[in-house]
Coordinates of C-alpha atoms in Angstrom, one line a residue:
X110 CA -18.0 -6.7 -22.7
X111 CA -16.5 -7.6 -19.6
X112 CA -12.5 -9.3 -19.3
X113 CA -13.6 -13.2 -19.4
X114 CA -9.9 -13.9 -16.8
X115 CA -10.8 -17.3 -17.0
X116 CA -11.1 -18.3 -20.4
X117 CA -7.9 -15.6 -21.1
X118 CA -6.0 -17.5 -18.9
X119 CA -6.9 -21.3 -19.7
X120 CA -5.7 -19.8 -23.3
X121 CA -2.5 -18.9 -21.9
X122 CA -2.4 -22.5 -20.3
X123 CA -2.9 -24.9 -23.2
X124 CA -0.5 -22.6 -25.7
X125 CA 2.0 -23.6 -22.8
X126 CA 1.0 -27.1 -23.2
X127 CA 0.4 -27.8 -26.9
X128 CA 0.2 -31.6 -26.8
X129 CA -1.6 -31.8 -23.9
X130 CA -5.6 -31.4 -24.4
X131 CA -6.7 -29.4 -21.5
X132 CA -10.4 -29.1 -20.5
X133 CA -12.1 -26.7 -17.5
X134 CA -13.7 -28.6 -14.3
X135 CA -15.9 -29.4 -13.0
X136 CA -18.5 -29.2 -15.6
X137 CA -18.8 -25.0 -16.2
X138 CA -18.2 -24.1 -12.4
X139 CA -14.5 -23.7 -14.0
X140 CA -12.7 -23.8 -10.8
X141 CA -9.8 -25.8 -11.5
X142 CA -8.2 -27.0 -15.3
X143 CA -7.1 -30.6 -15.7
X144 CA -5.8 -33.1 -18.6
X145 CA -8.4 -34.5 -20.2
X146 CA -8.9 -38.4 -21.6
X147 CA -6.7 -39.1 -18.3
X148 CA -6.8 -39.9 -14.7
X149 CA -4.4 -40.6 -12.2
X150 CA -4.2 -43.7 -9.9
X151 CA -1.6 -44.5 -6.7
X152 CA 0.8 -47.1 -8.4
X153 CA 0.6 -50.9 -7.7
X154 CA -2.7 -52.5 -6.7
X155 CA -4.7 -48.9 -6.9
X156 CA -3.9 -48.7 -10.5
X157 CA -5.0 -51.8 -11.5
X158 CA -8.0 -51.9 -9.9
X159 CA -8.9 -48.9 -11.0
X160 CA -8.3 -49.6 -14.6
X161 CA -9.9 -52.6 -14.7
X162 CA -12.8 -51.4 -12.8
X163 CA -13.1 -48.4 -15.2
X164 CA -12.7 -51.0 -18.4
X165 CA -16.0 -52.5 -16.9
X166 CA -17.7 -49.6 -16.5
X167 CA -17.2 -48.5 -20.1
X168 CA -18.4 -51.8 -21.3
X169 CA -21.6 -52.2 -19.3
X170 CA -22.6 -49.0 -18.4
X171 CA -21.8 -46.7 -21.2
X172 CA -22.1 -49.0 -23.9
X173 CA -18.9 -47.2 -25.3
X174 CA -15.8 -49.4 -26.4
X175 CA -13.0 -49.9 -23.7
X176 CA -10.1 -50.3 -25.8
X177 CA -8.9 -47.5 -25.3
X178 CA -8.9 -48.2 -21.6
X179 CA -5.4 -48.6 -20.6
X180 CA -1.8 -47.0 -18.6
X181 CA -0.5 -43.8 -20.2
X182 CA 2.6 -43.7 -18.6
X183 CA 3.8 -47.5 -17.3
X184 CA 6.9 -46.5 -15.7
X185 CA 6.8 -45.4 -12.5
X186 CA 8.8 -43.0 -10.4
X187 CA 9.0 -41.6 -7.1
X188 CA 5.3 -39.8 -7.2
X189 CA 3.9 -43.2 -6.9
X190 CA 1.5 -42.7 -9.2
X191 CA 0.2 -44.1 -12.5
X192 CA -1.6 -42.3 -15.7
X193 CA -4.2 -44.2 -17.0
X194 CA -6.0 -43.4 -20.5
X195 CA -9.5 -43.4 -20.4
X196 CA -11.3 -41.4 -23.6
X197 CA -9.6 -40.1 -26.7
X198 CA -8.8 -36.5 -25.6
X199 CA -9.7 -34.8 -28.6
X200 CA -13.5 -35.5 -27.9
X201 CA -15.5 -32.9 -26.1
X202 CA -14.8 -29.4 -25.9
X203 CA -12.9 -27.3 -23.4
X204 CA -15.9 -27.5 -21.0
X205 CA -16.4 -31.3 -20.7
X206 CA -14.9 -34.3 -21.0
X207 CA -17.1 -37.3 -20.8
X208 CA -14.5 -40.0 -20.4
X209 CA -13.0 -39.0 -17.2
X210 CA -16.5 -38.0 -16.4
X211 CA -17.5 -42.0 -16.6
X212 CA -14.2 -42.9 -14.8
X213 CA -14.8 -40.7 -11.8
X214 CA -17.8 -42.3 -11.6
X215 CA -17.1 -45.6 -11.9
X216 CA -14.9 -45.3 -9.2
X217 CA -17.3 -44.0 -6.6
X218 CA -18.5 -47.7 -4.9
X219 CA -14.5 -49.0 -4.3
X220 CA -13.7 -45.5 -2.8
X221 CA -16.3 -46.1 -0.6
X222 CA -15.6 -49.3 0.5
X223 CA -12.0 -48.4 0.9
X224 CA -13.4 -45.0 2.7
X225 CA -10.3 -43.2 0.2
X226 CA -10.5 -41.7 -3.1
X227 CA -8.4 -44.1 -5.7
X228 CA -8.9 -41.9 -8.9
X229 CA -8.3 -38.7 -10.0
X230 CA -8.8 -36.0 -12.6
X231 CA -4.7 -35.1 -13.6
X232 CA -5.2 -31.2 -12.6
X233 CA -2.8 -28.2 -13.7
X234 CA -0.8 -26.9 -11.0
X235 CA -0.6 -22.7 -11.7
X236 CA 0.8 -19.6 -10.3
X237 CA -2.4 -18.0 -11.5
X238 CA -5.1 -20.2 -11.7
X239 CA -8.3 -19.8 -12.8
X240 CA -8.7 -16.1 -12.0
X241 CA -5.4 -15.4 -13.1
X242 CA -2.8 -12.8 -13.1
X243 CA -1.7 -14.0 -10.3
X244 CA -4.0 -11.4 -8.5
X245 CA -3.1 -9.1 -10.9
X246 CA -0.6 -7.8 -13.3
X247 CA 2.6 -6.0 -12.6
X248 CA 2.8 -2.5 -12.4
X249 CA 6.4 -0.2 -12.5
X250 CA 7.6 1.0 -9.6
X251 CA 10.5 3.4 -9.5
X252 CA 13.8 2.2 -7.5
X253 CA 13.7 5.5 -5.3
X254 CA 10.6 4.1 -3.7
X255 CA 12.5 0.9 -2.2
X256 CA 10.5 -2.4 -1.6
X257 CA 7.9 -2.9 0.7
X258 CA 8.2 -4.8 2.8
X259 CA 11.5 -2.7 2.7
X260 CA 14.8 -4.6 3.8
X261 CA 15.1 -5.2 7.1
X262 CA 18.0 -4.4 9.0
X263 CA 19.4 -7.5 10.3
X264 CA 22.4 -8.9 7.9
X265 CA 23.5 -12.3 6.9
X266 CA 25.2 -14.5 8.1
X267 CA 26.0 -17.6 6.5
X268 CA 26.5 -20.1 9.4
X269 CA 22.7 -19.4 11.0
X270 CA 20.9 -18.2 7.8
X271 CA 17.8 -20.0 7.1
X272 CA 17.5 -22.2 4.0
X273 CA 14.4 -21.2 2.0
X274 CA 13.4 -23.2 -1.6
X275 CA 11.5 -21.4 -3.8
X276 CA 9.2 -23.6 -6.1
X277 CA 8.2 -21.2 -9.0
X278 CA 9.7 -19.9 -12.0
X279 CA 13.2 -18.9 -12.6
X280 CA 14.8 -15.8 -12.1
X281 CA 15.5 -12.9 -14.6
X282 CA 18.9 -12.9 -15.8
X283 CA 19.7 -9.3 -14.1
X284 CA 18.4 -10.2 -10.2
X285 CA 22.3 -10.1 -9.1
X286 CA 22.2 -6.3 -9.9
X287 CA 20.2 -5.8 -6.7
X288 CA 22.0 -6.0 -3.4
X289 CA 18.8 -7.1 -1.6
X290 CA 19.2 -10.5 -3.8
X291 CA 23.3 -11.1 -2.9
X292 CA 22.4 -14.1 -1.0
X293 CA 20.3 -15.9 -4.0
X294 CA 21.1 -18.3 -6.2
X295 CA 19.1 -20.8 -8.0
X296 CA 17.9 -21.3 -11.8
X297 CA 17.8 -18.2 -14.8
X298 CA 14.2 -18.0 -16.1
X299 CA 15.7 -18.6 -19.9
X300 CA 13.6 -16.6 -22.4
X301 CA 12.5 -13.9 -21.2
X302 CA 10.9 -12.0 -24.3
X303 CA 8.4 -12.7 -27.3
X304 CA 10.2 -12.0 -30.6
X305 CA 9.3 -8.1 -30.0
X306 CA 11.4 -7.8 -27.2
X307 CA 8.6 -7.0 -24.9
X308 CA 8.3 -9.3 -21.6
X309 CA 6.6 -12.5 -21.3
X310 CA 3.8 -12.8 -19.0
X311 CA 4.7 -14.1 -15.1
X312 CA 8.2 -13.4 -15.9
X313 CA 10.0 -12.0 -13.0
X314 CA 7.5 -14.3 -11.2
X315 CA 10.4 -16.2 -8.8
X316 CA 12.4 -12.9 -8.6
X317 CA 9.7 -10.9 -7.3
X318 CA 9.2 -13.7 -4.4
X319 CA 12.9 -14.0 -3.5
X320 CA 12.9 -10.3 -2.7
X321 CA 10.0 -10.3 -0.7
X322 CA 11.9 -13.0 1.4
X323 CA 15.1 -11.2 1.6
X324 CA 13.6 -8.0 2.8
X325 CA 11.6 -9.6 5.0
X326 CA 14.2 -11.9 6.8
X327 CA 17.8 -10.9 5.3
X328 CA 19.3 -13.9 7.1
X329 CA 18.2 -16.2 4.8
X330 CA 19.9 -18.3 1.9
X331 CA 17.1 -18.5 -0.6
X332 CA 17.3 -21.1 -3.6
X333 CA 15.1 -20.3 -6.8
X334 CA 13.9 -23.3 -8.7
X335 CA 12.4 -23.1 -12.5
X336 CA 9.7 -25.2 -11.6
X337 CA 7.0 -23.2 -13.1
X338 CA 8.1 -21.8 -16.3
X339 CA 5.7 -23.2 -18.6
X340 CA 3.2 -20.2 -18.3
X341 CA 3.5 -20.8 -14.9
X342 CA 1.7 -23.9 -15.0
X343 CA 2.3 -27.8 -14.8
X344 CA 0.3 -31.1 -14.6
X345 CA -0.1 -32.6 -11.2
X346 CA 1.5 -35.9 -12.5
X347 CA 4.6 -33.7 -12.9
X348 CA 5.2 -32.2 -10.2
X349 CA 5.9 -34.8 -7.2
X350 CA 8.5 -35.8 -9.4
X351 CA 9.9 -32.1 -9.7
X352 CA 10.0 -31.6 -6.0
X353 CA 11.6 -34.6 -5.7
X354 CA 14.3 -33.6 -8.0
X355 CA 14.4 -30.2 -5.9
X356 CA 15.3 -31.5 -3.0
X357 CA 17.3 -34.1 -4.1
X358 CA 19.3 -31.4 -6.1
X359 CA 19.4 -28.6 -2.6
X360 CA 18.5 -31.1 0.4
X361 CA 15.5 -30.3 2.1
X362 CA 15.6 -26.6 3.6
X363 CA 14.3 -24.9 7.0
X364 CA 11.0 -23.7 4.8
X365 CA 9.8 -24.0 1.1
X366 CA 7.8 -21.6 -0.1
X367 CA 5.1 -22.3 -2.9
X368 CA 3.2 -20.1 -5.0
X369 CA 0.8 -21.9 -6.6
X370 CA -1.9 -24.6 -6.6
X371 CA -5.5 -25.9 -7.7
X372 CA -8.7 -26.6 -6.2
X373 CA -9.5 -30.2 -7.3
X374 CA -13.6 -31.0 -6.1
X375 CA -11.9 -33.1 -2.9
X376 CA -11.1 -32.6 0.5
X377 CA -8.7 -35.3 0.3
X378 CA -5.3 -33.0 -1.0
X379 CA -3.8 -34.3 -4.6
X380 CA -3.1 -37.6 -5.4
X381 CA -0.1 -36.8 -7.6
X382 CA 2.0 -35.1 -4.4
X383 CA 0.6 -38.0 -1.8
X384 CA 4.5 -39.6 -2.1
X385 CA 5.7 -35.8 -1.7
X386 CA 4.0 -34.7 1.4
X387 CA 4.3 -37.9 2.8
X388 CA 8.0 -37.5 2.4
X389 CA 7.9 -33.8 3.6
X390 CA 6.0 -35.1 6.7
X391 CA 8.9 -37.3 7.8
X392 CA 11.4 -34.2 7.6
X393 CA 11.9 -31.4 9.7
X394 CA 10.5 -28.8 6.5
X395 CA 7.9 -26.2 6.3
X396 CA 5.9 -26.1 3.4
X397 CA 4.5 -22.6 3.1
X398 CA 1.8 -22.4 0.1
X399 CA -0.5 -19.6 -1.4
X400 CA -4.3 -20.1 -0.7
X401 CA -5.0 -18.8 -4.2
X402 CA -6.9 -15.7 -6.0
X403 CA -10.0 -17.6 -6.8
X404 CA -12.5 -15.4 -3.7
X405 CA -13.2 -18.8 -2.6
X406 CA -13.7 -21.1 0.3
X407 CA -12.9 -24.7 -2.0
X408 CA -9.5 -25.8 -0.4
X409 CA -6.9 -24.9 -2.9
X410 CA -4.3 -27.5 -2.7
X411 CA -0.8 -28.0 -1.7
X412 CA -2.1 -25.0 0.8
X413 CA -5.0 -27.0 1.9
X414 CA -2.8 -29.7 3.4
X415 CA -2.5 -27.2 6.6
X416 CA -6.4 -28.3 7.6
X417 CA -5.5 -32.3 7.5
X418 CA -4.5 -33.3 11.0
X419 CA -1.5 -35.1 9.6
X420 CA 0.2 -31.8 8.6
X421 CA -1.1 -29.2 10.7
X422 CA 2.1 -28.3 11.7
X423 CA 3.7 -29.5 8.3
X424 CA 2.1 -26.8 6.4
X425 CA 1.4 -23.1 6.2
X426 CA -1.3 -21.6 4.3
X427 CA -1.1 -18.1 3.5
X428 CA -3.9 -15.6 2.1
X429 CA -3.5 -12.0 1.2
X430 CA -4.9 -8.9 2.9
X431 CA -5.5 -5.6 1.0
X432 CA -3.2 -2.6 0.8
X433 CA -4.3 -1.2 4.1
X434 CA -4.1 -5.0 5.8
X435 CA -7.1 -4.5 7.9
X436 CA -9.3 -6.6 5.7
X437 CA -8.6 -10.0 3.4
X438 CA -8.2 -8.7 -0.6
X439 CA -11.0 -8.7 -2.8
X440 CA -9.3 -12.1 -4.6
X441 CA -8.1 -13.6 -1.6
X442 CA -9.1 -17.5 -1.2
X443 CA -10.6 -17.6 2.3
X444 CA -12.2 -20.6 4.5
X445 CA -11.0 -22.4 7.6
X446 CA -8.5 -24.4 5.6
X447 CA -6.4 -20.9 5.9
X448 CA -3.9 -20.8 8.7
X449 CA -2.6 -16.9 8.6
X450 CA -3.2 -14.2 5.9
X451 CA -0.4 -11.6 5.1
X452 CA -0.4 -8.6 3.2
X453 CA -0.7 -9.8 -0.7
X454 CA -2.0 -6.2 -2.2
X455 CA 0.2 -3.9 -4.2
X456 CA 3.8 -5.0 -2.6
X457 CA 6.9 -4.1 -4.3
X458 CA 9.7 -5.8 -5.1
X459 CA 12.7 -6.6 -7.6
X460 CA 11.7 -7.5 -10.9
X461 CA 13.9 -6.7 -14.5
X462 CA 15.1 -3.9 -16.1
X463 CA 18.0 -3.4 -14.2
X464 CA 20.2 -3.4 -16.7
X465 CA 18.4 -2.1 -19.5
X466 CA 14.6 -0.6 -19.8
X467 CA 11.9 -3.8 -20.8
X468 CA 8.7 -2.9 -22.2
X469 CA 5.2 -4.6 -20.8
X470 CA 2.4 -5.5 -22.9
X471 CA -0.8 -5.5 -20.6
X472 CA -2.8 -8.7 -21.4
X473 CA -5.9 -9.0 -19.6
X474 CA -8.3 -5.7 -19.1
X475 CA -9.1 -4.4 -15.9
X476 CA -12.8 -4.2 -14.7
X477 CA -15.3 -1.4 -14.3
X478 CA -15.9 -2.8 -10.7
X479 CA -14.4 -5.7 -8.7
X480 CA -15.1 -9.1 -10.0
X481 CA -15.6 -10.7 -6.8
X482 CA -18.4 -7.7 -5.6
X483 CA -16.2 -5.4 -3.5
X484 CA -16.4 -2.0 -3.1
X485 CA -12.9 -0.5 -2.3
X486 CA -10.5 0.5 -4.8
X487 CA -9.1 -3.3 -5.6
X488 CA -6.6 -4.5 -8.2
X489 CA -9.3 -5.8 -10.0
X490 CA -9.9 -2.0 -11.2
X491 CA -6.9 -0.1 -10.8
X492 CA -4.7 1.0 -12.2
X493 CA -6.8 0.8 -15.4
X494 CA -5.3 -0.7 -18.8
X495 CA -6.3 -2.8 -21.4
X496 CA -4.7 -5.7 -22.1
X497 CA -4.4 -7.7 -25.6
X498 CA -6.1 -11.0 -24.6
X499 CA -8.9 -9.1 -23.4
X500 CA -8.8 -6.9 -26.9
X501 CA -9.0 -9.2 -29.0
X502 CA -12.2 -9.8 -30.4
X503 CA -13.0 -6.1 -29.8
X504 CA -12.2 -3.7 -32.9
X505 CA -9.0 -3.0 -34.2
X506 CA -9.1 0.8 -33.2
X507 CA -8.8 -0.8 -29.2
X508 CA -4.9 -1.3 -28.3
X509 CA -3.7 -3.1 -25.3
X510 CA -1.3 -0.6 -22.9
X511 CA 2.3 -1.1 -22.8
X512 CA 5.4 0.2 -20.0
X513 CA 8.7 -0.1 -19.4
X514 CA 9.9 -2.2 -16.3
X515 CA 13.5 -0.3 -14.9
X516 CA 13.4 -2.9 -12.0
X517 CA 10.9 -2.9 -9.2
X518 CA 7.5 -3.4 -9.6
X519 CA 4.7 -3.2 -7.7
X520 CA 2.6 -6.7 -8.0
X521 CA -0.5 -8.3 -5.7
X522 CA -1.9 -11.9 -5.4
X523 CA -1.3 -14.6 -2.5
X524 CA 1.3 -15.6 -4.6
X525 CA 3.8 -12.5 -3.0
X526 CA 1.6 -13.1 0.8
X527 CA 3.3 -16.5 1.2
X528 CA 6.8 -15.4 0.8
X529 CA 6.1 -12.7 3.5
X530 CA 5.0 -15.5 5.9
X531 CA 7.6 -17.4 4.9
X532 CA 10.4 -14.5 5.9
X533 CA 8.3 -13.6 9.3
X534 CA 8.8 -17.7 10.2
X535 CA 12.8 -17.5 8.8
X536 CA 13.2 -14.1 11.1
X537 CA 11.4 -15.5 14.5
X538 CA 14.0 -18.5 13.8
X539 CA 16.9 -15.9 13.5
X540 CA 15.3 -14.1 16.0
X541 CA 14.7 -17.0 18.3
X542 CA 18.0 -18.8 17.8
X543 CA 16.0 -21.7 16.2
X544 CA 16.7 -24.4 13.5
X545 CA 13.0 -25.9 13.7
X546 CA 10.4 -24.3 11.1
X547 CA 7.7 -25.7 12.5
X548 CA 8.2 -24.9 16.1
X549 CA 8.8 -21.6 14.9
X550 CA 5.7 -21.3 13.4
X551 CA 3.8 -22.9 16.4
X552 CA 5.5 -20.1 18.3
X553 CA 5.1 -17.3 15.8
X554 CA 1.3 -17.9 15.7
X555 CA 1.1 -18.4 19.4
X556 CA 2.9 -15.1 20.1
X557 CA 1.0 -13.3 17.3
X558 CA -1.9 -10.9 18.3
X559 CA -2.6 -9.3 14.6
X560 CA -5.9 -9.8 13.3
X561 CA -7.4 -8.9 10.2
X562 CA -11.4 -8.8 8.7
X563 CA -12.2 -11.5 6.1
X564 CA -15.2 -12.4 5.2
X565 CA -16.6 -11.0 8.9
X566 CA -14.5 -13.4 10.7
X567 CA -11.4 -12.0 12.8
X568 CA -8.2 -14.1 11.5
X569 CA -4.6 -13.9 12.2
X570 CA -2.4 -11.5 10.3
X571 CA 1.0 -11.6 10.3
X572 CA 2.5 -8.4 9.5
X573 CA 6.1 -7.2 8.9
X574 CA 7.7 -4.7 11.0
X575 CA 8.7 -2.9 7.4
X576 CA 5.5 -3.1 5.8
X577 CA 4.1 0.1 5.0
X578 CA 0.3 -0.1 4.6
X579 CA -1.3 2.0 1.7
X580 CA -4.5 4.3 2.0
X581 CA -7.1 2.7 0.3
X582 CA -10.3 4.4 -0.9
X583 CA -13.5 3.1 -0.4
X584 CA -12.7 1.6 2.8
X585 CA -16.3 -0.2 3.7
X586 CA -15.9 -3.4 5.0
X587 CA -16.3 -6.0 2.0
X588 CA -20.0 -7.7 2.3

């Protein structure tokens, strides 16, 4: 039987989030998870109408009671936007919920009238959604090999260095053991190990990213925040308020760099970050933001943001391109919505072990051929292992795979593209003698003649200078 990623992951999600009843959306399509008996609503006015419009609809139109019908959360805060409880969550099954079904719906005739959506599932923000891992799992690499990117040659220096933010999660206690990472700070990870002692899954997550930076553009000052620790997942209702508290913590930096996101049915962005990206829009930052590892066209939002005219030059969005960056990886999100891709395939960076040996239990099984319906040698089928989520309903004889992490790793997913844009826009500003982002990344694109294959449409590629591409078998273009 084949790995079900999707239903693996979603697993992963709702352990991290035990009192919070999570369903998959919409309906079985299962591109996106979200909160279920809730929906969100823009504070003030918004909110009330669209509780009392949704109490109506319950009464007439469903015939179910409304009492239930009311705010979830009624104090506010600076995401501007309001809970509102509208089904007991522990109806339904993982696969539907029919309250926030009705809600949605009885929505639809005021969002037309006020040509704007008012109401909205309460989505999980991941690292890995839906397909998971983020495009795959890490794999050891040995310290001899160096990063790739490797480290770039240009030093530090503290008066022009770039300020970069890193939303994700923390890093591993041992990251100040690699002189590529002397000029990061930011939050520890905390736990790092089950009660076994072997590593927790997306751990090493934030690290991995803040080397990719540093090699790409040395002359950065990169910031690490624990964001995302929760299995690399949190509500959408959560995090305006946690970038908030970011940049209220740091001040707002040259670029922030974002790693995860969700598709959400809308081509409207998220409700729950409207307060955050309008803020962002009135500073001078760069939001750069993965496009996701769903081998989708659905905008995958914050990244999607980059496609409304309002922030075309307030975001970034970044997909990955396959070890030999002449084509878009198998997993790669894809679509018009995405500005630039960037090689996301089998990078290596800093991850643990650096201190002592950490053993790696594999949890989702590779594939006997790609997922998505390529045909080159992709991370959905190499290197080969099984893992234990996918194992266990299988007999007891099958036993996931386990190694040792000594440091680097080598680890694939737009998650690890995004930081490399990110450092090509910090090192044309070091370069350039900038302190605008996004005139930077005007002029990097501009000045950029890279292209790439994806999907048969010639896109921009951004590639470091130190980026050392890898054979890849197979090499027909994709279909």
């Amino acid at each position: 039987m084949a790995p079900q990623r999707f239903h693996e992951q979603f697993e992963q999600i709702q352990r991290s989030m035990p009192d919070v009843p999570l369903a998959m959306g919409p309906d079985d399509a299962a591109e996106f998870i979200y909160e279920k008996g809730v929906v969100l609503a823009r504070d003030g006015e918004e909110a009330r109408l669209v509780e009392d419009s949704v109490r109506t609809h319950f009464t007439e139109a469903t015939g179910l009671t409304a009492d239930h019908v009311r705010r979830a959360s009624p104090e506010t805060n600076r995401s501007g936007i309001t809970r509102i409880q509208v089904g007991d969550p522990g109806h339904g099954d993982r696969h539907s919920d029919r309250a926030v079904a009705h809600a949605l719906r009885a929505m639809r005739e005021h969002e037309g009238r006020q040509q704007r959506r008012l109401i909205s599932r309460n989505h999980v923000v991941s690292i890995a959604p839906v397909n998971s891992c983020p495009g795959d799992e890490p794999v050891p690499a040995p310290l001899t090999g160096g990063t790739n990117p490797a480290a770039a040659s240009a030093g530090h220096d503290a008066d022009t260095a770039v300020s970069v933010l890193v939303i994700d999660n923390g890093l591993t206690h041992d990251y100040s053991a690699v002189p590529l990472l002397a000029h990061v700070q930011g939050d520890l990870h905390g736990t790092e190990t089950d009660a076994n002692g072997n590593l927790l899954q997306y751990v090493g997550h934030g690290t991995f990213i803040a080397g990719l930076l540093a090699a790409v553009a040395p002359n950065t000052n990169v910031t690490v925040r624990n964001t995302l620790n929760d299995a690399g997942a949190i509500l959408e209702s959560e995090l305006g308020q946690r970038l908030f508290d970011a940049v209220d913590e740091h001040g707002w930096p040259d670029v922030i760099s974002l790693s995860a996101g969700t598709a959400n049915g809308s081509t409207e962005g998220l409700i729950g970050l409207d307060a955050f990206m309008e803020e962002l829009r009135a500073q001078g930052t760069l939001l750069v933001a993965a496009a996701g590892n769903n081998s989708s066209a659905t905008p995958f939002w914050p990244a999607a943001y980059a496609s409304l005219p309002d922030y075309a030059d307030v975001v970034l969005s970044v997909g990955a391109l396959r070890g030999d960056g002449e084509y878009g990886a198998c997993f790669s999100n894809h679509g018009a919505w995405v500005n630039v891709y960037a090689p996301g395939e089998r990078l290596t960076s800093a991850l643990t072990g650096f201190d002592a040996p950490v053993p790696y239990v594999y949890q989702h099984t590779t594939y006997d051929e790609c997922r998505f319906g390529f045909t080159y040698a992709c991370t959905c089928q190499y290197p080969r292992h099984t893992g234990v989520l996918s194992a266990a309903g299988t007999p007891s004889a099958v036993k996931a795979d386990q190694v040792m992490f000594e440091g680097y790793a080598h680890w694939s997913g737009t998650s690890f593209a995004t930081p490399v844009a990110a450092g090509m826009v910090a090192a044309y500003m070091t370069a350039n003698k900038m302190g605008d982002a996004r005139a930077a990344r005007t002029q990097l694109l501009a000045a950029n003649g890279a292209y790439a294959e994806v999907r048969g449409a010639h896109v921009p590629a951004l590639r470091p200078p130190t980026w050392r591409p890898a054979p890849v078998t197979q090499l027909a273009p994709p279909a």
